[in-house]
Coordinates of C-alpha atoms (C1' of nucleotides) in Angstrom, one line a residue:
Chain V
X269 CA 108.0 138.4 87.2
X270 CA 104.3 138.0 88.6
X271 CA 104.6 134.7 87.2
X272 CA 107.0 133.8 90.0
X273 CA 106.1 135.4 93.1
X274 CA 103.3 137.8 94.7
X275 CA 104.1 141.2 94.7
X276 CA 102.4 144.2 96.4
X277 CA 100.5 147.2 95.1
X278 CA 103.6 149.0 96.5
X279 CA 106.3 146.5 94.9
X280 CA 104.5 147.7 91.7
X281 CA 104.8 151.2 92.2
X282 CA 108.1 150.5 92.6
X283 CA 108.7 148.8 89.7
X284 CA 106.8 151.2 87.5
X285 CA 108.6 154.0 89.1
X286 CA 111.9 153.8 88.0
X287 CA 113.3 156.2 85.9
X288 CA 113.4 154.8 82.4
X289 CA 115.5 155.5 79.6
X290 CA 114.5 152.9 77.0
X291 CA 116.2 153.0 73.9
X292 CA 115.7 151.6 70.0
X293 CA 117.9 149.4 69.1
X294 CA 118.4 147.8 65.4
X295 CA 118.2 144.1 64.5
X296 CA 121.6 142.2 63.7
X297 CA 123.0 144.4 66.8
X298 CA 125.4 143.2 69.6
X299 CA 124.3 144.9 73.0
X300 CA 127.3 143.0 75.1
X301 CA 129.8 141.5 74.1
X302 CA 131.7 138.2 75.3
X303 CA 134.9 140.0 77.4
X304 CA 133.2 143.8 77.8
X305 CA 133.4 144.5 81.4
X306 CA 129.8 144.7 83.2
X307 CA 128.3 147.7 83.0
X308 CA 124.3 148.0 83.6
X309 CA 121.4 145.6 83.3
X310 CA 119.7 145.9 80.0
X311 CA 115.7 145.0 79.8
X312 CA 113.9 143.8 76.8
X313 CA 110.9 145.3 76.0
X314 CA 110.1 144.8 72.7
X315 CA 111.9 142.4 69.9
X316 CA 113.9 139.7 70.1
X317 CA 117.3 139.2 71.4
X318 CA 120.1 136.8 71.7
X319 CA 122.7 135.0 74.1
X320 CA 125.4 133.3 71.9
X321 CA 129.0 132.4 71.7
X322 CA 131.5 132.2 68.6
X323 CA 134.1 129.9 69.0
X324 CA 137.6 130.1 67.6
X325 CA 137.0 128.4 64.5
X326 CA 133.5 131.0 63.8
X327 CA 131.2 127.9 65.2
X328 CA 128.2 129.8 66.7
X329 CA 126.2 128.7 69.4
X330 CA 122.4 130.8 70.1
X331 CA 122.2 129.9 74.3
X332 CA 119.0 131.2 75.3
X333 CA 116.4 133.4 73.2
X334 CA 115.5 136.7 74.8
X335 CA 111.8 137.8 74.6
X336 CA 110.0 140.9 76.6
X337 CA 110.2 141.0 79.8
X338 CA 113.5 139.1 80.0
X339 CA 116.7 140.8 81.7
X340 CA 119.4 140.4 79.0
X341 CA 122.3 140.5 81.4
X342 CA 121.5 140.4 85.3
X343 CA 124.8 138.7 86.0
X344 CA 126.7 141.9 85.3
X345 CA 125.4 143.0 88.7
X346 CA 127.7 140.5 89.8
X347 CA 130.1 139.3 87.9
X348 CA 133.3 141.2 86.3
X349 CA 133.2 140.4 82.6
X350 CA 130.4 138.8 80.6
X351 CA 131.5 135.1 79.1
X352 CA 128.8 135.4 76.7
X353 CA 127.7 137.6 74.0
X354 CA 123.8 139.5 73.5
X355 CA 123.0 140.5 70.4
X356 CA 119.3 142.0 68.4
X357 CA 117.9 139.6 66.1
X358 CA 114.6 142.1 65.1
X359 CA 114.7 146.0 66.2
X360 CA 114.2 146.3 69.6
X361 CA 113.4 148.4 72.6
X362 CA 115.6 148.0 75.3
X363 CA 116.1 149.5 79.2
X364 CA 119.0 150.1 80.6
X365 CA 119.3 150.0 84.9
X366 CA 122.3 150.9 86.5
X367 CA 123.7 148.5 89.4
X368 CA 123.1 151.1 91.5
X369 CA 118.9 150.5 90.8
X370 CA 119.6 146.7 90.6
X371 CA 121.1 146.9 94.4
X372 CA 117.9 149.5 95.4
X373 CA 115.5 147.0 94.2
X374 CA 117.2 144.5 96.6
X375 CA 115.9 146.1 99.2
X376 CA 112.9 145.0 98.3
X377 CA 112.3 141.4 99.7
X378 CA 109.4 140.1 97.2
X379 CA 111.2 142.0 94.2
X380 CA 114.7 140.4 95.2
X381 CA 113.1 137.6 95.0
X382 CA 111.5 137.9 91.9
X383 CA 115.3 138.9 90.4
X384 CA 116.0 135.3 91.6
X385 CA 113.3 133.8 90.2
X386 CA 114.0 135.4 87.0
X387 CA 117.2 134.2 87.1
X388 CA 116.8 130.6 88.0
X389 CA 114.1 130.1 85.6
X390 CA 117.0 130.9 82.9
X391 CA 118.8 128.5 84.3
X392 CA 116.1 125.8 84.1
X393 CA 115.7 126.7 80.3
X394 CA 119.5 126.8 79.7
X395 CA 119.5 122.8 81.5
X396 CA 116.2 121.7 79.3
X397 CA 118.0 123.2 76.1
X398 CA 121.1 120.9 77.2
X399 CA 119.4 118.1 78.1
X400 CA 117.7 118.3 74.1
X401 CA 121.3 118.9 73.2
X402 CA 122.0 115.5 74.3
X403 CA 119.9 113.6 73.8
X404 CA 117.2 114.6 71.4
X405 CA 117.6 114.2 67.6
X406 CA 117.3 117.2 65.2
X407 CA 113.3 116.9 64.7
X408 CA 112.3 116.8 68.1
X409 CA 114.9 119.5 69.3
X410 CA 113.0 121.9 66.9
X411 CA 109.5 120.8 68.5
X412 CA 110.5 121.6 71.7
X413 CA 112.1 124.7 70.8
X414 CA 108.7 125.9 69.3
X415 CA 106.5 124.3 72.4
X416 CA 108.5 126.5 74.4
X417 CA 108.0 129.6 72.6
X418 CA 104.5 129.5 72.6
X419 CA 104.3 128.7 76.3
X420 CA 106.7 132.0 77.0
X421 CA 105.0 133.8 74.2
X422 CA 101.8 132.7 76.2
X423 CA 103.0 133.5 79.5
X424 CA 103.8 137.6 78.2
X425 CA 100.6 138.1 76.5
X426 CA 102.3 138.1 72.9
X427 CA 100.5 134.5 71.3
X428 CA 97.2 134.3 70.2
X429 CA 95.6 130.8 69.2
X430 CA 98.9 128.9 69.0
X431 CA 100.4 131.7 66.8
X432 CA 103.4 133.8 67.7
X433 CA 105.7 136.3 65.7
X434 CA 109.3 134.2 65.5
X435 CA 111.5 135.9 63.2
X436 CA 114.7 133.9 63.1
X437 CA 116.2 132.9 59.7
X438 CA 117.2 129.4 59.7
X439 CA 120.8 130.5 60.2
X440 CA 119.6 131.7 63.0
X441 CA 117.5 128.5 63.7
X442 CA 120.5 126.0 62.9
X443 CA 122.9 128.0 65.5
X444 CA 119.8 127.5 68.2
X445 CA 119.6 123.8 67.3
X446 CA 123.3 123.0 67.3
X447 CA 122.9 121.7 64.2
X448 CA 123.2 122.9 60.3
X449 CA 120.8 125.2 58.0
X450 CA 120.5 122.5 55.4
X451 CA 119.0 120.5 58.8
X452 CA 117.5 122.9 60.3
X453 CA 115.4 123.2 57.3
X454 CA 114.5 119.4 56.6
X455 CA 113.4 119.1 60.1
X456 CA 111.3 121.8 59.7
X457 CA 109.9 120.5 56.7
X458 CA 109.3 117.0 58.6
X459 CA 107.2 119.0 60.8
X460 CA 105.2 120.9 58.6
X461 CA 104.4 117.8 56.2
X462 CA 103.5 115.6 60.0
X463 CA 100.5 118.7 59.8
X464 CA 102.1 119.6 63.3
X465 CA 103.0 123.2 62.3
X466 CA 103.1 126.2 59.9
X467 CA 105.8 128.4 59.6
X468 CA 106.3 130.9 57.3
X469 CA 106.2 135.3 57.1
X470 CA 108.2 134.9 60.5
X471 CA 105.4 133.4 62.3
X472 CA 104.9 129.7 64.0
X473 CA 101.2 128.4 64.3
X474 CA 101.0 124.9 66.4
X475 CA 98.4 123.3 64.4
X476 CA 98.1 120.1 65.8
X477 CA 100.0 121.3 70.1
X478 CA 99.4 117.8 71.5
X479 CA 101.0 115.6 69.0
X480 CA 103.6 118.4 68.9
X481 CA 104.7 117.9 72.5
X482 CA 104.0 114.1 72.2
X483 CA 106.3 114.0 69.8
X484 CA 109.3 116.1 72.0
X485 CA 108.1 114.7 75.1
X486 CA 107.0 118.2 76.2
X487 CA 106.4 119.1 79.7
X488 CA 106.4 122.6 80.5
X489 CA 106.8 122.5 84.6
X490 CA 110.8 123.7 83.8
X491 CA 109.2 126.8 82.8
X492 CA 107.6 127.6 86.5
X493 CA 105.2 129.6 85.2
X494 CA 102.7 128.2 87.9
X495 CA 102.9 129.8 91.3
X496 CA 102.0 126.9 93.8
X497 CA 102.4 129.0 96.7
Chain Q
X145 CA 132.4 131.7 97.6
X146 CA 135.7 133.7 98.8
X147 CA 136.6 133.1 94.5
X148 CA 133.5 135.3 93.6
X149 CA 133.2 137.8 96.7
X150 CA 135.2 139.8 100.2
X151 CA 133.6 138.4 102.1
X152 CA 134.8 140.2 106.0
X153 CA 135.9 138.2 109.2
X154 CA 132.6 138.4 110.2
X155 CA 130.2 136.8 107.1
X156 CA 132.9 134.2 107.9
X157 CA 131.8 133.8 111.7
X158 CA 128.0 134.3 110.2
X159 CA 128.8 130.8 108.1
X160 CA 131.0 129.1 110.4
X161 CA 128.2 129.5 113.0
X162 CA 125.7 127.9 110.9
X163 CA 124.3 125.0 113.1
X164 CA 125.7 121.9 110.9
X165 CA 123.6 118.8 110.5
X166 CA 126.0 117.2 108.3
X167 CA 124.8 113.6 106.7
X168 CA 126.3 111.1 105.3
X169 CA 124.7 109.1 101.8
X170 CA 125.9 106.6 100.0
X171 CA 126.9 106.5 96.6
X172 CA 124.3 106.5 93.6
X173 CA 121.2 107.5 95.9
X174 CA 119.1 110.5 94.9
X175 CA 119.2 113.6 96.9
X176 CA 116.3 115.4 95.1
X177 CA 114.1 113.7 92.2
X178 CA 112.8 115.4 89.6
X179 CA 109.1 117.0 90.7
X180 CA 109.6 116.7 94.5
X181 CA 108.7 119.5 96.3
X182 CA 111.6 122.1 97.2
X183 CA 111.9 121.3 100.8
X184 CA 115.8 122.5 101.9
X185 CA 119.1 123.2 100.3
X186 CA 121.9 121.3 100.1
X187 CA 125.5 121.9 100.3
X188 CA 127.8 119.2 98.8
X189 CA 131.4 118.6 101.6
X190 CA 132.9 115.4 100.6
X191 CA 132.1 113.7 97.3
X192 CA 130.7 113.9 94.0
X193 CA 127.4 114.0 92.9
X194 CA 125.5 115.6 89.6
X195 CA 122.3 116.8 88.2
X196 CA 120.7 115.2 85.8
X197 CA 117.3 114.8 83.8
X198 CA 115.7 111.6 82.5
X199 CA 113.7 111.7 79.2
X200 CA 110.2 109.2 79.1
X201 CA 112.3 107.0 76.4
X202 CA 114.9 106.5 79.2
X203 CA 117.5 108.5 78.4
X204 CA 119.8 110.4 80.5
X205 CA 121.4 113.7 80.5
X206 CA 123.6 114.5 83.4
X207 CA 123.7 118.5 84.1
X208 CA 126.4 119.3 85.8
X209 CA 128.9 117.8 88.2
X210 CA 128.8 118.8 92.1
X211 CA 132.1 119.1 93.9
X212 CA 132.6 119.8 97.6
X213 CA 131.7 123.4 98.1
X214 CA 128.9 123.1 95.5
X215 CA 125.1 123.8 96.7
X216 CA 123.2 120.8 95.7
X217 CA 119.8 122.9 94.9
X218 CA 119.7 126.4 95.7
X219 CA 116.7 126.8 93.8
X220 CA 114.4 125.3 96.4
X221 CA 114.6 128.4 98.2
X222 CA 112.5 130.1 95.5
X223 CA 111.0 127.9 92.7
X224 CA 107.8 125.2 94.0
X225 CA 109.3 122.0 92.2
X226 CA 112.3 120.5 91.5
X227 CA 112.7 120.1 87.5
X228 CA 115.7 118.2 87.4
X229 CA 117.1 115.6 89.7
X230 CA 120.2 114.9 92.0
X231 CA 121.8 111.9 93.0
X232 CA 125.7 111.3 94.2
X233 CA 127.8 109.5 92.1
X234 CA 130.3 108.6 95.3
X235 CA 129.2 107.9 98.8
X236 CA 129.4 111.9 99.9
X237 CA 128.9 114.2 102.7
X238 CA 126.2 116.5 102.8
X239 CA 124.7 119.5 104.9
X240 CA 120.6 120.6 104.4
X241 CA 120.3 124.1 105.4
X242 CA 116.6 124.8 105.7
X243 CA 114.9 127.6 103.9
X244 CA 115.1 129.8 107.0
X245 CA 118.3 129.5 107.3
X246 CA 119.3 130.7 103.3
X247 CA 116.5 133.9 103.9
X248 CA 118.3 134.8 107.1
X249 CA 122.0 134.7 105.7
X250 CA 120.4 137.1 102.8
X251 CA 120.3 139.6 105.1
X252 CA 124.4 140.0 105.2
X253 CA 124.9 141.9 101.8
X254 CA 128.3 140.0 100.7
X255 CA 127.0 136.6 101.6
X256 CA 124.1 137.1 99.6
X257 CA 126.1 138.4 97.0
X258 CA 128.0 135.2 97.5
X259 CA 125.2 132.7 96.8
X260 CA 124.1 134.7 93.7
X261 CA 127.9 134.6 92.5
X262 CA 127.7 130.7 92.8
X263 CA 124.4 130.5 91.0
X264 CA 125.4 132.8 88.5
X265 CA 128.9 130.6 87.8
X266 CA 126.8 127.6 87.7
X267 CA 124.9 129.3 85.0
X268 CA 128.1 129.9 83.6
X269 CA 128.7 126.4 83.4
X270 CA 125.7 125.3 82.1
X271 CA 125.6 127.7 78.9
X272 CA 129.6 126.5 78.3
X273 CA 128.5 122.9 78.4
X274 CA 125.4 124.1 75.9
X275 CA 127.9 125.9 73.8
X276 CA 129.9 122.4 73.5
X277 CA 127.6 120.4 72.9
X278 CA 126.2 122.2 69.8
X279 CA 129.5 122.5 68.6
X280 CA 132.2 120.7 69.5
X281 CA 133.1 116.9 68.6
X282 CA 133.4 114.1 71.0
X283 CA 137.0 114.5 71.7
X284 CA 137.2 118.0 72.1
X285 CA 134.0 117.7 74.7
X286 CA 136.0 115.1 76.4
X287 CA 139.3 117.5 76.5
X288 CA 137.2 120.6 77.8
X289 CA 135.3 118.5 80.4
X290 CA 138.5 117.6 81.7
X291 CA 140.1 121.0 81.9
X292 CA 137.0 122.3 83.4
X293 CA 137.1 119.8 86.1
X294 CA 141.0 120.4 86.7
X295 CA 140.2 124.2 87.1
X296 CA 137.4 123.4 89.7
X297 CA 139.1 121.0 91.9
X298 CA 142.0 122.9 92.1
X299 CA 139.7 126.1 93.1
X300 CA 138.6 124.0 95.8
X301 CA 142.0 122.3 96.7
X302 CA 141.4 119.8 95.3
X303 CA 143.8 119.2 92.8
X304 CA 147.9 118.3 93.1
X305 CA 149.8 118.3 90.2
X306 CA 147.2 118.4 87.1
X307 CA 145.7 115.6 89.2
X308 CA 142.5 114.8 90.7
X309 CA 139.8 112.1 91.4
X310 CA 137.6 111.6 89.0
X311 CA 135.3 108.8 90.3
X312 CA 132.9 108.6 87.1
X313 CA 132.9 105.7 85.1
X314 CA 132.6 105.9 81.2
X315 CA 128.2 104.9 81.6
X316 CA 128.4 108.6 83.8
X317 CA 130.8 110.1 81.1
X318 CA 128.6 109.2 78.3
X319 CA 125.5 111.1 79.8
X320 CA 127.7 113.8 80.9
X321 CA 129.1 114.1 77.2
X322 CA 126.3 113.7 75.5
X323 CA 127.3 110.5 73.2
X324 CA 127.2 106.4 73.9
X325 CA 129.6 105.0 76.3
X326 CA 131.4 103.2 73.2
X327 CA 131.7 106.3 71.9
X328 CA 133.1 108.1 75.3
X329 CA 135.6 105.0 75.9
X330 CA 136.9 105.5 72.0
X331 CA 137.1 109.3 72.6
X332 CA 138.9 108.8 76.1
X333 CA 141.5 106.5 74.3
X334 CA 142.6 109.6 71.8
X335 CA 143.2 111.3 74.4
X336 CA 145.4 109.1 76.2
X337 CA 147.1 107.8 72.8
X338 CA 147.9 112.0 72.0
X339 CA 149.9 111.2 75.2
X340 CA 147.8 114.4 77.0
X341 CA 145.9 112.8 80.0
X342 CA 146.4 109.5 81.7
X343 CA 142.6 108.5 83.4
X344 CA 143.1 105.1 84.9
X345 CA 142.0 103.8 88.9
X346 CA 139.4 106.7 89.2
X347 CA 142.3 109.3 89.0
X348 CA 142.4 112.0 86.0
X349 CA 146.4 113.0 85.2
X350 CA 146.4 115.7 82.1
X351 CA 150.2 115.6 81.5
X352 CA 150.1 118.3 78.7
X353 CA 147.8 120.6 79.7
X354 CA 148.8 123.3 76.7
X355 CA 148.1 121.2 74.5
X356 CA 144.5 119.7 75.5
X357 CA 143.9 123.2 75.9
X358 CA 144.6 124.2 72.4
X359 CA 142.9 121.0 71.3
X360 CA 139.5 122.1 72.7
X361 CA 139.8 125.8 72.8
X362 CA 139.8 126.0 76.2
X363 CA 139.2 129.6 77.8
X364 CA 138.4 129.3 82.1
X365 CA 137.4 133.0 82.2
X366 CA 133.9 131.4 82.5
X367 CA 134.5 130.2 85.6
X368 CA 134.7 133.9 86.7
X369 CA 137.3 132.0 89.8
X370 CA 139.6 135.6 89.1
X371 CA 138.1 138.1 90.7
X372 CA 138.8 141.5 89.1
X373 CA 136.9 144.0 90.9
Chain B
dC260 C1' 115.6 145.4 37.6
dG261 C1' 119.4 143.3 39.7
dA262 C1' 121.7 141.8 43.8
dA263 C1' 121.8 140.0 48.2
dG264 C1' 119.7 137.2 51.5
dT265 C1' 116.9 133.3 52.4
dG266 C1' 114.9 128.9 51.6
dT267 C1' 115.0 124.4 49.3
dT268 C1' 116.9 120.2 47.1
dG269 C1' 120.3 116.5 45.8
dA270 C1' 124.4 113.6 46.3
dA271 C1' 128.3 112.1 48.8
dG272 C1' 131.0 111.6 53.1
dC273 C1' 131.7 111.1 57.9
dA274 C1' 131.1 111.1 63.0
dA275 C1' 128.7 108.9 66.1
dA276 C1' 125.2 105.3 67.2
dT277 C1' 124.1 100.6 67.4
dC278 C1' 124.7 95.8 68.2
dA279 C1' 127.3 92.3 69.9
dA280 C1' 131.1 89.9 71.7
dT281 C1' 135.3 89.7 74.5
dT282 C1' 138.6 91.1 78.0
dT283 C1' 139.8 93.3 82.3
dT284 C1' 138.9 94.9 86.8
dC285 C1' 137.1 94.5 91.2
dG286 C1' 134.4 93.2 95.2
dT287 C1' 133.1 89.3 98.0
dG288 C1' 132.8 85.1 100.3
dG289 C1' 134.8 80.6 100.8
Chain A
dC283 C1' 144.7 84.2 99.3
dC284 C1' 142.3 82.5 95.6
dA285 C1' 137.9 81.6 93.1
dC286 C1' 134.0 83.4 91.4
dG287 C1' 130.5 86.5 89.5
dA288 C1' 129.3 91.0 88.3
dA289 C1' 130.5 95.5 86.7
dA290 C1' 133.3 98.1 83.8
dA291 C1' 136.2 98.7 79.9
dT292 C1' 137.5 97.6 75.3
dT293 C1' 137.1 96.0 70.5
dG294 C1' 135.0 95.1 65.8
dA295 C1' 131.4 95.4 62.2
dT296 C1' 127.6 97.7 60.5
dT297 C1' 124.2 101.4 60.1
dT298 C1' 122.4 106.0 60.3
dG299 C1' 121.6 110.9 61.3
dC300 C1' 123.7 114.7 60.3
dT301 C1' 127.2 117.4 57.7
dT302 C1' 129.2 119.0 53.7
dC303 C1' 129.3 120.8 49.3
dA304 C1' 127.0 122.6 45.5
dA305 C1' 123.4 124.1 42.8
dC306 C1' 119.1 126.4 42.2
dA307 C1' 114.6 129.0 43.3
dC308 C1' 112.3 132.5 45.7
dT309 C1' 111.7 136.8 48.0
dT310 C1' 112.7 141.3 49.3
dC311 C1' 114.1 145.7 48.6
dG312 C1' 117.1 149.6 47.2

DNA sequence: CGAAGTGTTGAAGCAAATCAATTTTCGTGG
DNA sequence: CCACGAAAATTGATTTGCTTCAACACTTCG
């Protein structure tokens, strides 16, 4: 959230002091699902977590890729019923806040805002992601995707020298790409044979970042990670 | 808002009160370009307008449509830079509400509950449109765009019949969709040889609206318009 | 050690892109 | 009101990126 806006010694204490009930959570695990009404916020703190949505015909689309840090569901403050699923994709620790904490922390003015910023900067991933959708092809969807995830890996302390922990099958991979396994895996192999990455054990390592993002057309400002004011 | 929220006789005075500065612009201008600094919101009254993104090879992704009653970029209040752009797509009426303005009406619980409900639906939106576009083929894109569209103008009052104005011609659709505008033309003519929409003189008819629902596996609960709670 | 999950490869088919031409619609000025 | 030019819509022929289907290899783990 301190990538967003200035908080306070006191907004911290806060923050630090809320009660906390964190809980383990297995991999492969749904923690909402699409149609459950809303019940309380859920915080990643370690693992990896998923948005996604099953069509009627099984089609699966991966909407967002949760890492820690991220809220997995602030909307249920809000809205009635969630229109999208969250499931585990490694074990995970999670936190659950009731509204009724959500609504406290509102009284906060720099953490209410910090809420919003969390949430708009979702947004500006979920319009980059459909802007790649459109109008990238498979290979330079996949380089973005990994870009990404090193800059948010970055941002949360969890990458060191261009390598980062990304356990996703290519299942997994294919449904985050909107496109097949079989594809998912030649694009990756297009990658790894340009000498631009190295993926394998369930890590990524950017070998070669600029001709990576020169490749996607990277440009990281969506992410707002820098405070300009 | 009143679709997402209660909001009381007096958040309605609070909004009606609002000094207006309403503006006219003409169709195809830009309301916000990409990297500009956030300066105020705006909120769409007459017209259409959409976001959209433009890659460095020159192609474009269109975002999201605006309708009247849509804000144009309620992320100023809270992010530095704009990463996506705005223009109108139809010479449209517009209102700029300056920062101040937004921050002051936060202080009435069920407005700002309000604007978080309408960023939270345009979230909604957003991870629908993802969701089709890794999945769904051209027609059934097509279909769901137009069922969306009926849902939102007739939210708004916008809609008579299973009719509205569509003002977007088949360049626009083929951002919007995702695919060429050969390809958004060949789709469009499915649709209207199936005998379920008629789309002629900026005006979309769906005259078997069952059926281009079924066709697309159309579900409006995203849309979170039915408020439950 | 065997079974299930995951990754990799090949061949064939198809949806959508591309390229290019033609027709229709529409706004504008004579 | 018609003539004209530009924009938008439509059509056809060809190519291509991705899917589909199927087989096979590798890894992991009970």
């Amino acid at each position: 959230m301190e990538h967003g806006v200035d908080l306070t010694d006191a907004d911290r204490a806060v923050l630090l002091g809320l009660p906390r009930r964190s809980r383990r959570v297995a991999a492969k695990q749904d923690l909402i699902r699409e149609g459950d009404p809303c019940e309380a916020v859920h915080l990643l703190l370690e693992g990896l977590a998923c948005r996604y949505k099953v069509l009627p015909n099984g089609a699966t689309q991966i909407l967002a890729l949760l890492i820690p840090g991220d809220f997995c569901h602030l909307h249920s403050a809000i809205l009635d019923q969630a229109d999208h699923s969250v499931r585990t994709l490694t074990p995970c620790v999670i936190v659950e806040l009731p509204h009724a904490t959500i609504f406290s922390l509102l009284e906060h003015p720099r953490i209410a805002r910090g809420l919003w910023w969390s949430s708009l900067v979702d947004e500006a991933i979920l319009r980059e992601w459909l802007t790649g959708m459109g109008q990238r092809d498979a290979e330079e969807r996949l380089a973005h995707l990994l870009c990404e995830m090193l800059a948010r890996m970055q941002a949360v302390g969890l990458a060191v020298a261009n390598t980062y922990s990304f356990p996703v099958n290519q299942i997994e991979l294919g449904e985050i790409l909107g496109m097949t396994t079989v594809h998912a895996n030649r694009s990756l192999q297009q990658l790894r044979n340009a000498g631009l990455v190295s993926y394998g054990n369930k890590r990524v390592e950017i070998l070669d970042l600029n001709r990576l993002q020169e490749l996607c057309g990277y440009d990281a400002k969506y992410l707002h990670l820098q405070r300009d004011r």
